[in-house]
Amino acid sequence: MSTMRIIKICIALFYLVFIPLSVSGQKYPFWMKPSSEEADSLKRVLHSTEDDSLKMLLNRQLGRYYEEVHRITALDYYETQLSLAITLKQQLWEADALSSIGYVSSLMQNFPGALNSLLIARDIASKLLASNNLWNVELFNEGGDINLARLTVLSSIVNHLGLINYFVGNYDKALEYYEETNELNKTLNDEVLEALLYMNRGESLYGLEKYDLAKTEFEATLKAFQNTGYVLYTGLVYWDIGKIYEAEENYREAKKYYELSVKTSIEVESPDFLGEGYLALSNIYDVFGQPDSSYFSAQQAFTTFQAMSDTLGLIKAHTALASVFDKRSQIDNAYYHMKEAQTLTLAINRDEKVKEFQVLGLNEQIRLNELETERVLVQSRFQIYGLGAGIGVLLLISTILYRNSNRQKKDKATIELAYKNLKSAQNQLVQQEKLASLGQLTAGIAHEIKNPLNFVNNFSEVSLEMVDEAMEEVKRGWREGVKERRREGEKKKKSEGEKETEVDRALILEILDDIKTNLTKIHEHGSRADGIVKSMLMHSRGGTGSLEPTDLNGLVREYVNLSYHGMRAGKHPIDVDIELKLDESVGEVPLIAQDFSRVILNLCNNAFDAMGDKKERGEEVNGRKNTSI
């Protein structure tokens, strides 16, 4: 056959076999095992391909097929897978191969070797880098997630660690591993793994003689197998349920499930569980007193285990046949099978291997404890370093916060001072606004008063002038009359009429003099009022707020008078005399007239109020009637 033809055949077989097994829509590819027909096709491809990656996959799948058919052959395929995985630097494939080697070795009673392989596999799969550059990731995880692929292999390894402990009778330890597997599966949500855990827990619970709990787990297993279509171990579960009924001495139910186990194991091509089913039926037939059926079933079990080269199965089959022949009184045959069973038992040296396994398990536990101790020490060291770093960070933060606090205090003081100044300025502005409004009101009132006041002052001046003129005219007319009489030489006594005329003239002069006096008073007080109005107008004007030369004495006089007249015009006036003792040499002084005038007004107003309060209480003011301010 030409080389090109061989290549074409290989390519065709590759697409027919490899693709369906790895990347097609097949469900649960990691757990599925090929049928006998598929195994034959895989062998043909394996013999023709030169692709190491494909060889690695084919050896794995063929190992899966032979696990429950011929364990030595399965072990050979898995070891080839391991070698190829190491060559190809496929760490997850390496861990998967070691896990399978450990499982098959435990079935072959090589417990120390099995434990060693599984521990190495767990160390590899526990590393996150194990899934780097993973070839054919879909085999391990249908979604192509490399981390979930790693967890799938790791969960399988931990599950196998549980199984090996179950095989040697460490049921509680096995349950611990199953619980660890279950925790991993919470991330994976793998339905097949969940079903296998039901089954494995049930077997360990059976070993602990917790039959009701075990039966519940097995019933859940059958339901899960039905839902997933993963039926490879269905015969084993039927056998497990039969063992429970047999332990409860319900032999008819036990026989029913053993028969189901045999039937199902034939259908799914699982000779290992088929042999166990035959052995169980042989024992039940013996209980029922059916030696022929018991012999037939034992012989079927022997044939099955012999084809598998299952040493432990052969030991059980020889023992069963020895019991059958012994009851038949066929001593030679019974002796033969008993001797064969003993020979095989010595060959596998199970007790010694179990002891060796226990030692390895103890060493592994010690190693794990040391690793845990080291991990705790490292963690404690990191915690101390972290605490020191944390303290340093806290000190740094405290320093920064302290500096910020001082800065904030300074800023706060600055802000408070600025706020105080702003508040003062605001109050001043408000006060100025109020004073401006009051000044405008005062100015308006002053202007209104000033006009009639000017009228009073002006007309009082004119009236005074007219009175003076009238008096002058009266006096002049009187003088001219006297002169005229003197010229005429009239020295006769005045008549009564003339006397009356002189009296009237004198009365007129007296009245005019009184009018003049009144007008003088009116003018005097009008001028005084005019000064007050002028002071009000000046007080109401807005100033520049700067110092200006001002007649101090005049300013004091004006505002003392203004305060006095304000008090007198108020609701509770008091009698008070104001005596000013001013230094006339002071002259002009630089000051803010508006502010200083307010000081004078406040002093005078406060003094008037104090004197008014004492008057209301009936107290004497400083022991005097008059008070100097």
mmCIF file of C-alpha atoms in Angstrom, residues 12-315:
data_model
loop_
_atom_site.group_PDB
_atom_site.id
_atom_site.type_symbol
_atom_site.label_atom_id
_atom_site.label_comp_id
_atom_site.label_asym_id
_atom_site.label_seq_id
_atom_site.Cartn_x
_atom_site.Cartn_y
_atom_site.Cartn_z
ATOM 1 C CA ALA A 12 -10.315 9.406 7.412
ATOM 2 C CA LEU A 13 -10.021 7.436 10.629
ATOM 3 C CA PHE A 14 -8.998 10.623 12.464
ATOM 4 C CA TYR A 15 -12.230 12.385 11.478
ATOM 5 C CA LEU A 16 -14.326 9.269 12.090
ATOM 6 C CA VAL A 17 -12.974 8.499 15.537
ATOM 7 C CA PHE A 18 -11.030 11.372 17.090
ATOM 8 C CA ILE A 19 -13.383 14.239 16.327
ATOM 9 C CA PRO A 20 -16.499 12.479 17.704
ATOM 10 C CA LEU A 21 -14.607 11.607 20.860
ATOM 11 C CA SER A 22 -13.097 14.998 21.575
ATOM 12 C CA VAL A 23 -14.780 18.051 20.120
ATOM 13 C CA SER A 24 -18.185 16.964 18.890
ATOM 14 C CA GLY A 25 -21.451 17.409 20.682
ATOM 15 C CA GLN A 26 -20.937 14.247 22.784
ATOM 16 C CA LYS A 27 -22.058 14.857 26.353
ATOM 17 C CA TYR A 28 -19.704 14.244 29.290
ATOM 18 C CA PRO A 29 -16.666 13.312 27.132
ATOM 19 C CA PHE A 30 -14.343 13.156 30.174
ATOM 20 C CA TRP A 31 -16.321 10.318 31.780
ATOM 21 C CA MET A 32 -17.504 8.353 28.770
ATOM 22 C CA LYS A 33 -15.894 5.000 27.887
ATOM 23 C CA PRO A 34 -15.829 3.583 24.350
ATOM 24 C CA SER A 35 -17.715 0.445 23.412
ATOM 25 C CA SER A 36 -15.926 -2.666 22.145
ATOM 26 C CA GLU A 37 -16.533 -1.628 18.514
ATOM 27 C CA GLU A 38 -15.181 1.862 19.193
ATOM 28 C CA ALA A 39 -12.180 0.346 20.970
ATOM 29 C CA ASP A 40 -11.356 -1.715 17.863
ATOM 30 C CA SER A 41 -11.498 1.441 15.720
ATOM 31 C CA LEU A 42 -9.265 3.270 18.178
ATOM 32 C CA LYS A 43 -6.678 0.515 17.993
ATOM 33 C CA ARG A 44 -6.546 0.714 14.218
ATOM 34 C CA VAL A 45 -6.012 4.481 14.319
ATOM 35 C CA LEU A 46 -3.373 4.093 17.038
ATOM 36 C CA HIS A 47 -1.374 1.673 14.896
ATOM 37 C CA SER A 48 -1.459 3.985 11.880
ATOM 38 C CA THR A 49 -0.975 7.487 13.295
ATOM 39 C CA GLU A 50 2.318 9.254 13.952
ATOM 40 C CA ASP A 51 0.772 12.177 15.817
ATOM 41 C CA ASP A 52 1.877 12.031 19.468
ATOM 42 C CA SER A 53 -1.023 14.174 20.691
ATOM 43 C CA LEU A 54 -3.491 11.872 18.988
ATOM 44 C CA LYS A 55 -1.653 8.834 20.384
ATOM 45 C CA MET A 56 -1.957 10.331 23.859
ATOM 46 C CA LEU A 57 -5.730 10.663 23.458
ATOM 47 C CA LEU A 58 -6.128 7.178 21.943
ATOM 48 C CA ASN A 59 -4.161 5.525 24.748
ATOM 49 C CA ARG A 60 -6.330 7.315 27.302
ATOM 50 C CA GLN A 61 -9.569 6.177 25.683
ATOM 51 C CA LEU A 62 -8.357 2.578 25.292
ATOM 52 C CA GLY A 63 -7.280 2.595 28.940
ATOM 53 C CA ARG A 64 -10.789 3.709 29.876
ATOM 54 C CA TYR A 65 -12.255 0.821 27.908
ATOM 55 C CA TYR A 66 -10.010 -1.829 29.531
ATOM 56 C CA GLU A 67 -10.427 -0.569 33.136
ATOM 57 C CA GLU A 68 -13.254 -3.014 33.874
ATOM 58 C CA VAL A 69 -12.288 -5.527 31.144
ATOM 59 C CA HIS A 70 -8.570 -6.290 31.513
ATOM 60 C CA ARG A 71 -6.747 -4.215 34.100
ATOM 61 C CA ILE A 72 -3.177 -5.055 33.097
ATOM 62 C CA THR A 73 -3.905 -3.898 29.548
ATOM 63 C CA ALA A 74 -5.562 -0.735 30.866
ATOM 64 C CA LEU A 75 -2.484 -0.005 32.967
ATOM 65 C CA ASP A 76 -0.224 -0.343 29.904
ATOM 66 C CA TYR A 77 -2.300 2.176 27.944
ATOM 67 C CA TYR A 78 -2.328 4.666 30.825
ATOM 68 C CA GLU A 79 1.433 4.413 31.285
ATOM 69 C CA THR A 80 1.873 5.144 27.573
ATOM 70 C CA GLN A 81 -0.424 8.152 27.953
ATOM 71 C CA LEU A 82 1.723 9.335 30.873
ATOM 72 C CA SER A 83 4.944 9.008 28.873
ATOM 73 C CA LEU A 84 3.504 10.946 25.924
ATOM 74 C CA ALA A 85 2.100 13.654 28.213
ATOM 75 C CA ILE A 86 5.518 14.170 29.782
ATOM 76 C CA THR A 87 7.136 14.345 26.336
ATOM 77 C CA LEU A 88 4.541 16.835 25.089
ATOM 78 C CA LYS A 89 4.730 18.839 28.354
ATOM 79 C CA GLN A 90 1.001 18.481 28.857
ATOM 80 C CA GLN A 91 0.806 18.653 32.654
ATOM 81 C CA LEU A 92 -2.943 18.189 32.950
ATOM 82 C CA TRP A 93 -2.807 15.126 30.699
ATOM 83 C CA GLU A 94 0.021 13.857 32.904
ATOM 84 C CA ALA A 95 -2.104 14.318 36.048
ATOM 85 C CA ASP A 96 -5.048 12.601 34.335
ATOM 86 C CA ALA A 97 -2.860 9.595 33.403
ATOM 87 C CA LEU A 98 -1.477 9.310 36.950
ATOM 88 C CA SER A 99 -5.009 9.461 38.358
ATOM 89 C CA SER A 100 -6.102 6.590 36.097
ATOM 90 C CA ILE A 101 -2.962 4.584 36.954
ATOM 91 C CA GLY A 102 -3.714 5.072 40.646
ATOM 92 C CA TYR A 103 -7.313 3.927 40.220
ATOM 93 C CA VAL A 104 -6.425 0.783 38.233
ATOM 94 C CA SER A 105 -3.550 -0.023 40.611
ATOM 95 C CA SER A 106 -5.955 0.127 43.557
ATOM 96 C CA LEU A 107 -8.296 -2.290 41.743
ATOM 97 C CA MET A 108 -5.286 -4.589 41.323
ATOM 98 C CA GLN A 109 -4.617 -4.356 45.101
ATOM 99 C CA ASN A 110 -1.397 -2.355 44.609
ATOM 100 C CA PHE A 111 -2.404 0.218 47.182
ATOM 101 C CA PRO A 112 1.036 1.782 47.861
ATOM 102 C CA GLY A 113 1.674 2.323 44.148
ATOM 103 C CA ALA A 114 -1.850 3.630 43.677
ATOM 104 C CA LEU A 115 -1.501 6.127 46.518
ATOM 105 C CA ASN A 116 1.858 7.340 45.246
ATOM 106 C CA SER A 117 0.464 7.968 41.736
ATOM 107 C CA LEU A 118 -2.600 9.776 43.072
ATOM 108 C CA LEU A 119 -0.588 12.049 45.376
ATOM 109 C CA ILE A 120 1.707 13.073 42.506
ATOM 110 C CA ALA A 121 -1.338 13.658 40.309
ATOM 111 C CA ARG A 122 -2.955 15.849 42.962
ATOM 112 C CA ASP A 123 0.183 17.965 43.342
ATOM 113 C CA ILE A 124 0.247 18.598 39.584
ATOM 114 C CA ALA A 125 -3.465 19.344 39.175
ATOM 115 C CA SER A 126 -3.495 21.655 42.198
ATOM 116 C CA LYS A 127 -1.253 24.122 40.368
ATOM 117 C CA LEU A 128 -2.980 26.769 38.288
ATOM 118 C CA LEU A 129 -0.277 26.510 35.626
ATOM 119 C CA ALA A 130 -1.136 22.851 34.992
ATOM 120 C CA SER A 131 -3.752 23.860 32.423
ATOM 121 C CA ASN A 132 -1.440 26.156 30.443
ATOM 122 C CA ASN A 133 -1.134 25.265 26.747
ATOM 123 C CA LEU A 134 -3.689 22.520 27.282
ATOM 124 C CA TRP A 135 -4.321 20.417 24.194
ATOM 125 C CA ASN A 136 -7.914 19.357 23.442
ATOM 126 C CA VAL A 137 -9.394 21.267 26.383
ATOM 127 C CA GLU A 138 -12.931 20.248 25.313
ATOM 128 C CA LEU A 139 -12.247 16.695 26.489
ATOM 129 C CA PHE A 140 -11.991 17.946 30.075
ATOM 130 C CA ASN A 141 -14.535 20.754 29.858
ATOM 131 C CA GLU A 142 -17.179 21.034 27.161
ATOM 132 C CA GLY A 143 -17.172 24.831 27.380
ATOM 133 C CA GLY A 144 -13.433 25.059 26.714
ATOM 134 C CA ASP A 145 -12.631 26.683 30.094
ATOM 135 C CA ILE A 146 -9.059 25.699 31.033
ATOM 136 C CA ASN A 147 -9.536 26.354 34.759
ATOM 137 C CA LEU A 148 -12.683 24.216 34.879
ATOM 138 C CA ALA A 149 -10.772 21.577 32.910
ATOM 139 C CA ARG A 150 -8.120 21.546 35.643
ATOM 140 C CA LEU A 151 -10.784 21.305 38.365
ATOM 141 C CA THR A 152 -12.379 18.370 36.530
ATOM 142 C CA VAL A 153 -9.118 16.404 36.643
ATOM 143 C CA LEU A 154 -8.475 17.439 40.254
ATOM 144 C CA SER A 155 -11.959 16.322 41.336
ATOM 145 C CA SER A 156 -11.403 12.940 39.657
ATOM 146 C CA ILE A 157 -8.100 12.526 41.519
ATOM 147 C CA VAL A 158 -9.638 13.360 44.906
ATOM 148 C CA ASN A 159 -12.509 10.972 44.159
ATOM 149 C CA HIS A 160 -9.987 8.197 43.439
ATOM 150 C CA LEU A 161 -8.260 8.957 46.760
ATOM 151 C CA GLY A 162 -11.608 8.339 48.412
ATOM 152 C CA LEU A 163 -12.012 5.041 46.544
ATOM 153 C CA ILE A 164 -8.601 3.703 47.544
ATOM 154 C CA ASN A 165 -9.421 4.409 51.200
ATOM 155 C CA TYR A 166 -12.734 2.615 50.719
ATOM 156 C CA PHE A 167 -10.930 -0.408 49.245
ATOM 157 C CA VAL A 168 -8.711 -0.751 52.338
ATOM 158 C CA GLY A 169 -11.595 -0.182 54.775
ATOM 159 C CA ASN A 170 -10.943 3.452 55.748
ATOM 160 C CA TYR A 171 -14.585 4.388 55.246
ATOM 161 C CA ASP A 172 -14.582 7.617 57.268
ATOM 162 C CA LYS A 173 -11.485 8.864 55.446
ATOM 163 C CA ALA A 174 -13.107 7.948 52.150
ATOM 164 C CA LEU A 175 -16.158 10.053 53.050
ATOM 165 C CA GLU A 176 -13.860 13.014 53.788
ATOM 166 C CA TYR A 177 -12.384 12.781 50.288
ATOM 167 C CA TYR A 178 -15.865 12.516 48.774
ATOM 168 C CA GLU A 179 -16.897 15.672 50.613
ATOM 169 C CA GLU A 180 -13.819 17.461 49.248
ATOM 170 C CA THR A 181 -14.784 16.283 45.766
ATOM 171 C CA ASN A 182 -18.304 17.551 46.305
ATOM 172 C CA GLU A 183 -16.943 21.012 47.206
ATOM 173 C CA LEU A 184 -15.028 21.070 43.924
ATOM 174 C CA ASN A 185 -18.143 20.010 42.054
ATOM 175 C CA LYS A 186 -20.030 23.037 43.381
ATOM 176 C CA THR A 187 -17.944 24.998 40.888
ATOM 177 C CA LEU A 188 -18.085 22.393 38.118
ATOM 178 C CA ASN A 189 -21.770 21.394 38.369
ATOM 179 C CA ASP A 190 -20.793 18.060 36.781
ATOM 180 C CA GLU A 191 -23.865 15.773 36.806
ATOM 181 C CA VAL A 192 -21.900 12.558 36.184
ATOM 182 C CA LEU A 193 -19.491 13.341 39.016
ATOM 183 C CA GLU A 194 -22.472 14.020 41.264
ATOM 184 C CA ALA A 195 -23.919 10.601 40.390
ATOM 185 C CA LEU A 196 -20.585 8.877 41.087
ATOM 186 C CA LEU A 197 -20.374 10.614 44.463
ATOM 187 C CA TYR A 198 -23.822 9.286 45.400
ATOM 188 C CA MET A 199 -22.613 5.777 44.580
ATOM 189 C CA ASN A 200 -19.261 6.076 46.363
ATOM 190 C CA ARG A 201 -20.788 7.575 49.500
ATOM 191 C CA GLY A 202 -23.341 4.765 49.526
ATOM 192 C CA GLU A 203 -20.592 2.116 49.441
ATOM 193 C CA SER A 204 -18.701 3.710 52.343
ATOM 194 C CA LEU A 205 -21.925 4.047 54.345
ATOM 195 C CA TYR A 206 -22.582 0.355 53.655
ATOM 196 C CA GLY A 207 -19.117 -0.417 55.002
ATOM 197 C CA LEU A 208 -20.081 1.508 58.160
ATOM 198 C CA GLU A 209 -23.286 -0.606 58.312
ATOM 199 C CA LYS A 210 -25.491 2.461 57.845
ATOM 200 C CA TYR A 211 -27.797 0.608 55.496
ATOM 201 C CA ASP A 212 -30.691 3.070 55.308
ATOM 202 C CA LEU A 213 -28.416 5.975 54.440
ATOM 203 C CA ALA A 214 -26.559 3.827 51.944
ATOM 204 C CA LYS A 215 -29.789 2.743 50.255
ATOM 205 C CA THR A 216 -30.857 6.407 49.931
ATOM 206 C CA GLU A 217 -27.551 7.230 48.211
ATOM 207 C CA PHE A 218 -27.890 4.282 45.809
ATOM 208 C CA GLU A 219 -31.440 5.235 44.864
ATOM 209 C CA ALA A 220 -30.211 8.774 44.120
ATOM 210 C CA THR A 221 -27.421 7.231 42.023
ATOM 211 C CA LEU A 222 -29.837 5.254 39.839
ATOM 212 C CA LYS A 223 -31.946 8.366 39.277
ATOM 213 C CA ALA A 224 -28.885 10.436 38.349
ATOM 214 C CA PHE A 225 -27.637 7.711 35.958
ATOM 215 C CA GLN A 226 -31.021 7.705 34.266
ATOM 216 C CA ASN A 227 -30.994 11.510 33.878
ATOM 217 C CA THR A 228 -27.455 11.677 32.478
ATOM 218 C CA GLY A 229 -27.452 8.500 30.389
ATOM 219 C CA TYR A 230 -24.221 7.435 32.109
ATOM 220 C CA VAL A 231 -25.050 3.757 32.767
ATOM 221 C CA LEU A 232 -21.606 2.121 33.046
ATOM 222 C CA TYR A 233 -21.865 1.486 36.795
ATOM 223 C CA THR A 234 -25.577 0.681 36.929
ATOM 224 C CA GLY A 235 -24.828 -3.041 37.420
ATOM 225 C CA LEU A 236 -22.540 -2.187 40.351
ATOM 226 C CA VAL A 237 -25.286 -0.130 42.026
ATOM 227 C CA TYR A 238 -27.778 -2.992 41.686
ATOM 228 C CA TRP A 239 -25.162 -5.279 43.258
ATOM 229 C CA ASP A 240 -24.683 -2.760 46.132
ATOM 230 C CA ILE A 241 -28.432 -2.629 46.811
ATOM 231 C CA GLY A 242 -28.556 -6.445 46.735
ATOM 232 C CA LYS A 243 -25.782 -6.538 49.370
ATOM 233 C CA ILE A 244 -27.897 -4.326 51.653
ATOM 234 C CA TYR A 245 -30.897 -6.641 51.356
ATOM 235 C CA GLU A 246 -28.662 -9.659 51.928
ATOM 236 C CA ALA A 247 -27.242 -8.041 55.087
ATOM 237 C CA GLU A 248 -30.841 -7.500 56.214
ATOM 238 C CA GLU A 249 -31.525 -11.205 55.397
ATOM 239 C CA ASN A 250 -34.073 -10.237 52.775
ATOM 240 C CA TYR A 251 -32.699 -12.809 50.358
ATOM 241 C CA ARG A 252 -35.450 -12.658 47.777
ATOM 242 C CA GLU A 253 -34.978 -8.908 47.250
ATOM 243 C CA ALA A 254 -31.244 -9.471 47.267
ATOM 244 C CA LYS A 255 -31.564 -12.148 44.542
ATOM 245 C CA LYS A 256 -33.742 -9.791 42.496
ATOM 246 C CA TYR A 257 -31.096 -7.047 42.501
ATOM 247 C CA TYR A 258 -28.229 -9.467 41.880
ATOM 248 C CA GLU A 259 -30.019 -10.739 38.784
ATOM 249 C CA LEU A 260 -30.522 -7.127 37.666
ATOM 250 C CA SER A 261 -26.812 -6.551 38.240
ATOM 251 C CA VAL A 262 -25.847 -9.506 36.011
ATOM 252 C CA LYS A 263 -28.284 -8.512 33.289
ATOM 253 C CA THR A 264 -27.217 -4.851 33.258
ATOM 254 C CA SER A 265 -23.484 -5.631 33.371
ATOM 255 C CA ILE A 266 -23.833 -7.809 30.260
ATOM 256 C CA GLU A 267 -25.680 -5.006 28.479
ATOM 257 C CA VAL A 268 -23.094 -2.314 29.289
ATOM 258 C CA GLU A 269 -20.089 -4.635 28.747
ATOM 259 C CA SER A 270 -18.787 -4.472 32.321
ATOM 260 C CA PRO A 271 -17.276 -7.924 33.113
ATOM 261 C CA ASP A 272 -15.933 -6.875 36.518
ATOM 262 C CA PHE A 273 -19.394 -6.158 37.909
ATOM 263 C CA LEU A 274 -20.716 -9.194 36.017
ATOM 264 C CA GLY A 275 -18.327 -11.437 37.954
ATOM 265 C CA GLU A 276 -19.368 -9.859 41.271
ATOM 266 C CA GLY A 277 -23.019 -10.406 40.364
ATOM 267 C CA TYR A 278 -22.428 -14.105 39.648
ATOM 268 C CA LEU A 279 -20.601 -14.558 42.955
ATOM 269 C CA ALA A 280 -23.455 -12.899 44.859
ATOM 270 C CA LEU A 281 -26.016 -15.149 43.119
ATOM 271 C CA SER A 282 -23.908 -18.212 43.962
ATOM 272 C CA ASN A 283 -24.106 -17.298 47.647
ATOM 273 C CA ILE A 284 -27.884 -16.666 47.469
ATOM 274 C CA TYR A 285 -28.480 -20.010 45.737
ATOM 275 C CA ASP A 286 -26.487 -21.672 48.478
ATOM 276 C CA VAL A 287 -28.780 -20.047 51.066
ATOM 277 C CA PHE A 288 -31.810 -21.258 49.126
ATOM 278 C CA GLY A 289 -30.330 -24.789 49.058
ATOM 279 C CA GLN A 290 -29.791 -24.856 45.288
ATOM 280 C CA PRO A 291 -26.238 -26.255 44.942
ATOM 281 C CA ASP A 292 -26.336 -26.674 41.172
ATOM 282 C CA SER A 293 -27.346 -23.078 40.595
ATOM 283 C CA SER A 294 -24.776 -22.009 43.159
ATOM 284 C CA TYR A 295 -22.055 -23.967 41.340
ATOM 285 C CA PHE A 296 -23.107 -22.602 37.938
ATOM 286 C CA SER A 297 -22.986 -19.003 39.140
ATOM 287 C CA ALA A 298 -19.620 -19.526 40.854
ATOM 288 C CA GLN A 299 -18.215 -21.102 37.698
ATOM 289 C CA GLN A 300 -19.492 -18.161 35.611
ATOM 290 C CA ALA A 301 -17.780 -15.771 37.995
ATOM 291 C CA PHE A 302 -14.535 -17.756 37.753
ATOM 292 C CA THR A 303 -14.633 -17.678 33.941
ATOM 293 C CA THR A 304 -15.307 -13.934 33.917
ATOM 294 C CA PHE A 305 -12.492 -13.043 36.339
ATOM 295 C CA GLN A 306 -10.076 -15.385 34.581
ATOM 296 C CA ALA A 307 -10.695 -13.579 31.302
ATOM 297 C CA MET A 308 -9.990 -10.286 33.058
ATOM 298 C CA SER A 309 -6.896 -11.583 34.898
ATOM 299 C CA ASP A 310 -8.553 -10.153 38.007
ATOM 300 C CA THR A 311 -6.594 -11.747 40.846
ATOM 301 C CA LEU A 312 -8.901 -10.592 43.623
ATOM 302 C CA GLY A 313 -11.927 -11.776 41.641
ATOM 303 C CA LEU A 314 -10.276 -15.155 41.074
ATOM 304 C CA ILE A 315 -9.586 -15.515 44.793
#
